[in-house]
Each structure stands twice: as structure tokens, then as C-alpha cells.
N, C-alpha and C. Protein backbone atom coordinates (compact mmCIF):
# COMPACT_ATOMS: atom_id res chain seq x y z
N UNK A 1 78.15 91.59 122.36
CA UNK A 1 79.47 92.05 121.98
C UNK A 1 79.62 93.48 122.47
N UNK A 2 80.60 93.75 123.06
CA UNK A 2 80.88 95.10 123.77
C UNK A 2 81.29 96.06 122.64
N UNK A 3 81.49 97.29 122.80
CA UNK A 3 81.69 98.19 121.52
C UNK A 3 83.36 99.19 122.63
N UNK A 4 83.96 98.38 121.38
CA UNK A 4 85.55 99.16 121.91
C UNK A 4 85.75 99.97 120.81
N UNK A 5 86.58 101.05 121.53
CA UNK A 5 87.02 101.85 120.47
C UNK A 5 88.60 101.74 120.55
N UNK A 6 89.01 100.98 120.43
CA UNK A 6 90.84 100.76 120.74
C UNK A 6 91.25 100.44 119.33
N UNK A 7 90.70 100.10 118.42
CA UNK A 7 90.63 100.10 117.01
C UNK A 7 91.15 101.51 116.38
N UNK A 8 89.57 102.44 116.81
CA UNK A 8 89.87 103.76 116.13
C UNK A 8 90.67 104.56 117.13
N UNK A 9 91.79 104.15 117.63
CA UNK A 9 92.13 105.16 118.33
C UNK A 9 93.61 104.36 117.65
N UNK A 10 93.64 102.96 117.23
CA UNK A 10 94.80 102.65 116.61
C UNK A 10 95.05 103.51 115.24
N UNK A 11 93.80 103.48 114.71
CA UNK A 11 93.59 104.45 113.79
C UNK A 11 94.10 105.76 113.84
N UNK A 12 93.91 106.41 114.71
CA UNK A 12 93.93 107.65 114.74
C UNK A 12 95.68 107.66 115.43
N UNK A 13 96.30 107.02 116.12
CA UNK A 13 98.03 106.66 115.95
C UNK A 13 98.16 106.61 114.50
N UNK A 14 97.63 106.36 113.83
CA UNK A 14 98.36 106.05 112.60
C UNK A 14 98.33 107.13 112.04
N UNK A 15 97.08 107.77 111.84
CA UNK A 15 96.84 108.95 111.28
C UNK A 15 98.09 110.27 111.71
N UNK A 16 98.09 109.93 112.94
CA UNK A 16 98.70 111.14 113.62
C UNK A 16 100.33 110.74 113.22
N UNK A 17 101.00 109.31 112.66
CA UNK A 17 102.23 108.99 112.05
C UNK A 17 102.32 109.98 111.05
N UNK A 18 101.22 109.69 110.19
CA UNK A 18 101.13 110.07 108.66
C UNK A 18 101.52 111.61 108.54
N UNK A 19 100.91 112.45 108.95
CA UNK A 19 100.82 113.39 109.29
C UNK A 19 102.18 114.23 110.53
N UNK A 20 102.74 113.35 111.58
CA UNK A 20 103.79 114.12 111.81
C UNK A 20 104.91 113.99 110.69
N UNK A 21 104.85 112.53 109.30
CA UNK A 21 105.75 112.54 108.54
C UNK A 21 105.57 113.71 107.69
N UNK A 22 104.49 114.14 107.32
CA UNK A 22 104.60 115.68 106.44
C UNK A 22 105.09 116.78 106.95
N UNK A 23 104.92 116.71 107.98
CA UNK A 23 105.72 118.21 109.38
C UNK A 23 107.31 117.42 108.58
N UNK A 24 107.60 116.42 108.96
CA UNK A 24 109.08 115.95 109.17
C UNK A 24 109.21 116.62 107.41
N UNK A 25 108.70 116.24 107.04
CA UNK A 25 108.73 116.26 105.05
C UNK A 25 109.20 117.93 105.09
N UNK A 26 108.29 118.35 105.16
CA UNK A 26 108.58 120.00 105.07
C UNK A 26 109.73 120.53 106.00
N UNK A 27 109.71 119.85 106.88
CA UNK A 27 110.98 120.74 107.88
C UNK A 27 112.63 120.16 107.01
N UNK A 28 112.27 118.99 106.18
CA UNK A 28 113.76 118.36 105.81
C UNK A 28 114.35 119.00 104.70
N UNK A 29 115.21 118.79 104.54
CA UNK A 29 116.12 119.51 103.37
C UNK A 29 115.33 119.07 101.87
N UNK A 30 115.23 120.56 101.52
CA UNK A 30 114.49 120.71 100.18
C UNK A 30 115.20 119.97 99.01
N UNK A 31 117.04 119.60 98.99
CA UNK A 31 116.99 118.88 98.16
C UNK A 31 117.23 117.81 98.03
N UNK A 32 116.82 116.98 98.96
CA UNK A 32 116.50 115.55 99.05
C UNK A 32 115.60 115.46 98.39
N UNK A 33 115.72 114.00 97.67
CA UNK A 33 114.52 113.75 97.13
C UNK A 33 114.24 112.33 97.36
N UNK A 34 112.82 112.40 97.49
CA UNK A 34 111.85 111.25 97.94
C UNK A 34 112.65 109.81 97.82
N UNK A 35 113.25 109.62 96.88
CA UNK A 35 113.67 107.94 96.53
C UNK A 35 114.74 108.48 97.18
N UNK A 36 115.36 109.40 97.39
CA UNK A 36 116.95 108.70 97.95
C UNK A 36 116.42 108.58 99.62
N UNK A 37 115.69 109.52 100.15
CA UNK A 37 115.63 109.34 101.32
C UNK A 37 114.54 107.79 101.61
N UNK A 38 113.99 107.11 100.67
CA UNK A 38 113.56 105.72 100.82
C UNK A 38 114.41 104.72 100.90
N UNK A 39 115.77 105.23 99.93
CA UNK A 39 116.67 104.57 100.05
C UNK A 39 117.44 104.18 101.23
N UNK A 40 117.55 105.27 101.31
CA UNK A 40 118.56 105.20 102.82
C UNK A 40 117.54 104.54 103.57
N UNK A 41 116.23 104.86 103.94
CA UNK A 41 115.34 103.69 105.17
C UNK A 41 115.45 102.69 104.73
N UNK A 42 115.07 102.19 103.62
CA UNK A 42 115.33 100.76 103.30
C UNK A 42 116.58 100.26 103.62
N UNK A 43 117.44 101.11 103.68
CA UNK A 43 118.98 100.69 103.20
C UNK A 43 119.32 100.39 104.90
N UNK A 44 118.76 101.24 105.45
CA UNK A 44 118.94 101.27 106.92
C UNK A 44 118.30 100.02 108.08
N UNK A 45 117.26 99.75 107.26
CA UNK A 45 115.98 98.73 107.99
C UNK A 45 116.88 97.26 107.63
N UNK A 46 117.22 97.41 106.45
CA UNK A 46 117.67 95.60 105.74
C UNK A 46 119.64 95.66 106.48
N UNK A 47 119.92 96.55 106.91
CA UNK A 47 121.16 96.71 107.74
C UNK A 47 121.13 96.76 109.34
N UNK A 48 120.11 96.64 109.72
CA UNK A 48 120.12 96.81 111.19
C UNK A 48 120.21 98.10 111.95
N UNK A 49 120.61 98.91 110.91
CA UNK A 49 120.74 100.19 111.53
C UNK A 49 119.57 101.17 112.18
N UNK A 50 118.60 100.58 112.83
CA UNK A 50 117.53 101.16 112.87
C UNK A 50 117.25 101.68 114.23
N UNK A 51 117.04 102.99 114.58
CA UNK A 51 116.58 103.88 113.75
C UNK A 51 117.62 105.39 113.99
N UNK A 52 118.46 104.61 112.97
CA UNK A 52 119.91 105.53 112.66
C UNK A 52 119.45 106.36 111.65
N UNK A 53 118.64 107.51 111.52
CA UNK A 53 118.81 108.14 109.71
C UNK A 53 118.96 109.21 110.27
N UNK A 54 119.75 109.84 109.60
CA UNK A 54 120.39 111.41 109.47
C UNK A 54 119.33 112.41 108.90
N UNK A 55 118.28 112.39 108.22
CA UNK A 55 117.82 113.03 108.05
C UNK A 55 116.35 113.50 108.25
N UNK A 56 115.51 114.77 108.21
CA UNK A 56 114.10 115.11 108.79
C UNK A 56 113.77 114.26 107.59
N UNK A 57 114.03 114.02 106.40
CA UNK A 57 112.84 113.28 105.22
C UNK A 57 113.27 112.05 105.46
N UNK A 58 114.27 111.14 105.95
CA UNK A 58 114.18 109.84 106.23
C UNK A 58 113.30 109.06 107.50
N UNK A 59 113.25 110.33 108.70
CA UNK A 59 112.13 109.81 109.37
C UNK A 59 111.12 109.86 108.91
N UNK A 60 110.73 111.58 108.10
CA UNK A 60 109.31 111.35 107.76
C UNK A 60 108.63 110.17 107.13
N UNK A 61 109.57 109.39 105.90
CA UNK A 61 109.52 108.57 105.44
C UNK A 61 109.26 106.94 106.09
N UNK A 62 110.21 107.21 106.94
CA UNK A 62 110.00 105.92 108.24
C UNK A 62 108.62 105.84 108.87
N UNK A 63 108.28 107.31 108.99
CA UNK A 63 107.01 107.90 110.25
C UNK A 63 105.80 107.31 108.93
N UNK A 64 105.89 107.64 107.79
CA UNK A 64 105.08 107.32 106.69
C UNK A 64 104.73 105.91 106.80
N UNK A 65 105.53 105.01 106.52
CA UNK A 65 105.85 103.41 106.24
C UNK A 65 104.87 103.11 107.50
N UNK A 66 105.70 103.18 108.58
CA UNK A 66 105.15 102.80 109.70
C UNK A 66 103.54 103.02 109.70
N UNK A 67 103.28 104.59 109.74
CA UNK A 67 101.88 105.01 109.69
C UNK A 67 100.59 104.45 108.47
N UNK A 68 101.45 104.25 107.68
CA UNK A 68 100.50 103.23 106.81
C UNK A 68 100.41 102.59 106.94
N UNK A 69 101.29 101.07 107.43
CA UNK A 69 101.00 100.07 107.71
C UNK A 69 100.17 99.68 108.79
N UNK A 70 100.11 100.26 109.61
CA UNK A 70 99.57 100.30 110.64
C UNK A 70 98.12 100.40 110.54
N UNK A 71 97.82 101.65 109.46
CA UNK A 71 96.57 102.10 109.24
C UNK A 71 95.84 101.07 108.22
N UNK A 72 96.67 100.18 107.06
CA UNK A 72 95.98 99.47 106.65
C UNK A 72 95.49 98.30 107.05
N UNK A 73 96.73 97.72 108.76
CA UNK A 73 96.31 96.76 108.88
C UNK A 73 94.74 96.31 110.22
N UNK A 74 94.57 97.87 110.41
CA UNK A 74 93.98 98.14 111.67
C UNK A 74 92.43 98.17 110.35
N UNK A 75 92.95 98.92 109.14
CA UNK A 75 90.98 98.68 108.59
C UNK A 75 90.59 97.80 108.32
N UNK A 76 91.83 97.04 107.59
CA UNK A 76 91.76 94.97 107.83
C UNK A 76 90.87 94.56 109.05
N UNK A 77 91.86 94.40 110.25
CA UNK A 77 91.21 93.94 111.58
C UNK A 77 89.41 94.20 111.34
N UNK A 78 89.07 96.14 111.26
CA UNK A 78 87.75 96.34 111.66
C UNK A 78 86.99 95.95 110.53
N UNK A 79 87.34 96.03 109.41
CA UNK A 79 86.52 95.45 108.20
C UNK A 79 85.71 94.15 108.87
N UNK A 80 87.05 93.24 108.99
CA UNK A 80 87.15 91.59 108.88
C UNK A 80 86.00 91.26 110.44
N UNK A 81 86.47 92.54 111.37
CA UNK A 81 85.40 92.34 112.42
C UNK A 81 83.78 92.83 112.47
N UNK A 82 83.50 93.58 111.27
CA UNK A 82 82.17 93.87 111.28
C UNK A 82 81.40 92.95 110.26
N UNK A 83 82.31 92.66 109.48
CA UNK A 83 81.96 91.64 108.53
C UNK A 83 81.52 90.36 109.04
N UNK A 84 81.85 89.75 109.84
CA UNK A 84 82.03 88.57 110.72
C UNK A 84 80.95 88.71 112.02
């Protein structure tokens, strides 16, 4: 079995999501708050409107979603592949 690293480098995309969403977090308007700007992504994703959001905390939020999912499903994959 060959040893790839295209895994941890999916990893490390994700990481680097997570993390430009806190840049986005801090640069966005201080009084937004967390659920409304979830709202609006959700509100935006289940409308088609994507990737329409007006604001730095609705991407971060997007950049978040994305970056987690990503990251949980990539430790899945390597778990399930060292395990096996």
C-alpha cells in the first residue's frame, strides 16, 4: 500500500476554511450575532441563493460549515482507512 498524503492536505483545506472563517468573524460587523448570520446561510442555502450573503459573518459562517464538514468527513475516510 503506497502512503499518500492527499488526505492530510484535505485536512489541512479544511483547517485553513476554519480559520479564514475567524479572520471573516472578526472583520464582520460586531453587531451581528451568530444565529442571525446562520440564519441567513441557511436561509440562503435552502433558497438557492448561494453564495449570495451580504455579510463578512455569513461567509465566515459558510467558510465554518463547509470547513467542518469537510474536516469531519476526511477523519472518517482516514480513521475507516487505517482501521481496515
Amino acid at each position: 500500500m503506497e502512503n499518500s498524503y492527499g488526505g492530510f492536505v484535505i485536512i489541512a483545506c479544511a483547517i485553513f476554511l476554519v480559520l479564514f472563517g475567524v479572520f471573516l468573524w472578526k472583520k464582520g460587523d460586531q453587531k451581528e450575532q451568530f444565529w442571525e448570520a446562520l440564519l441567513h446561510v441557511v436561509g440562503d442555502i435552502l433558497t438557492f441563493q448561494l453564495p449570495i450573503f451580504f455579510t463578512f459573518r455569513a461567509w465566515a459562517v459558510f467558510s465554518w460549515m463547509i470547513g467542518f464538514g469537510i474536516l469531519l468527513i476526511a477523519i472518517a475516510a482516514l480513521v475507516a482507512r487505517y482501521i481496515s
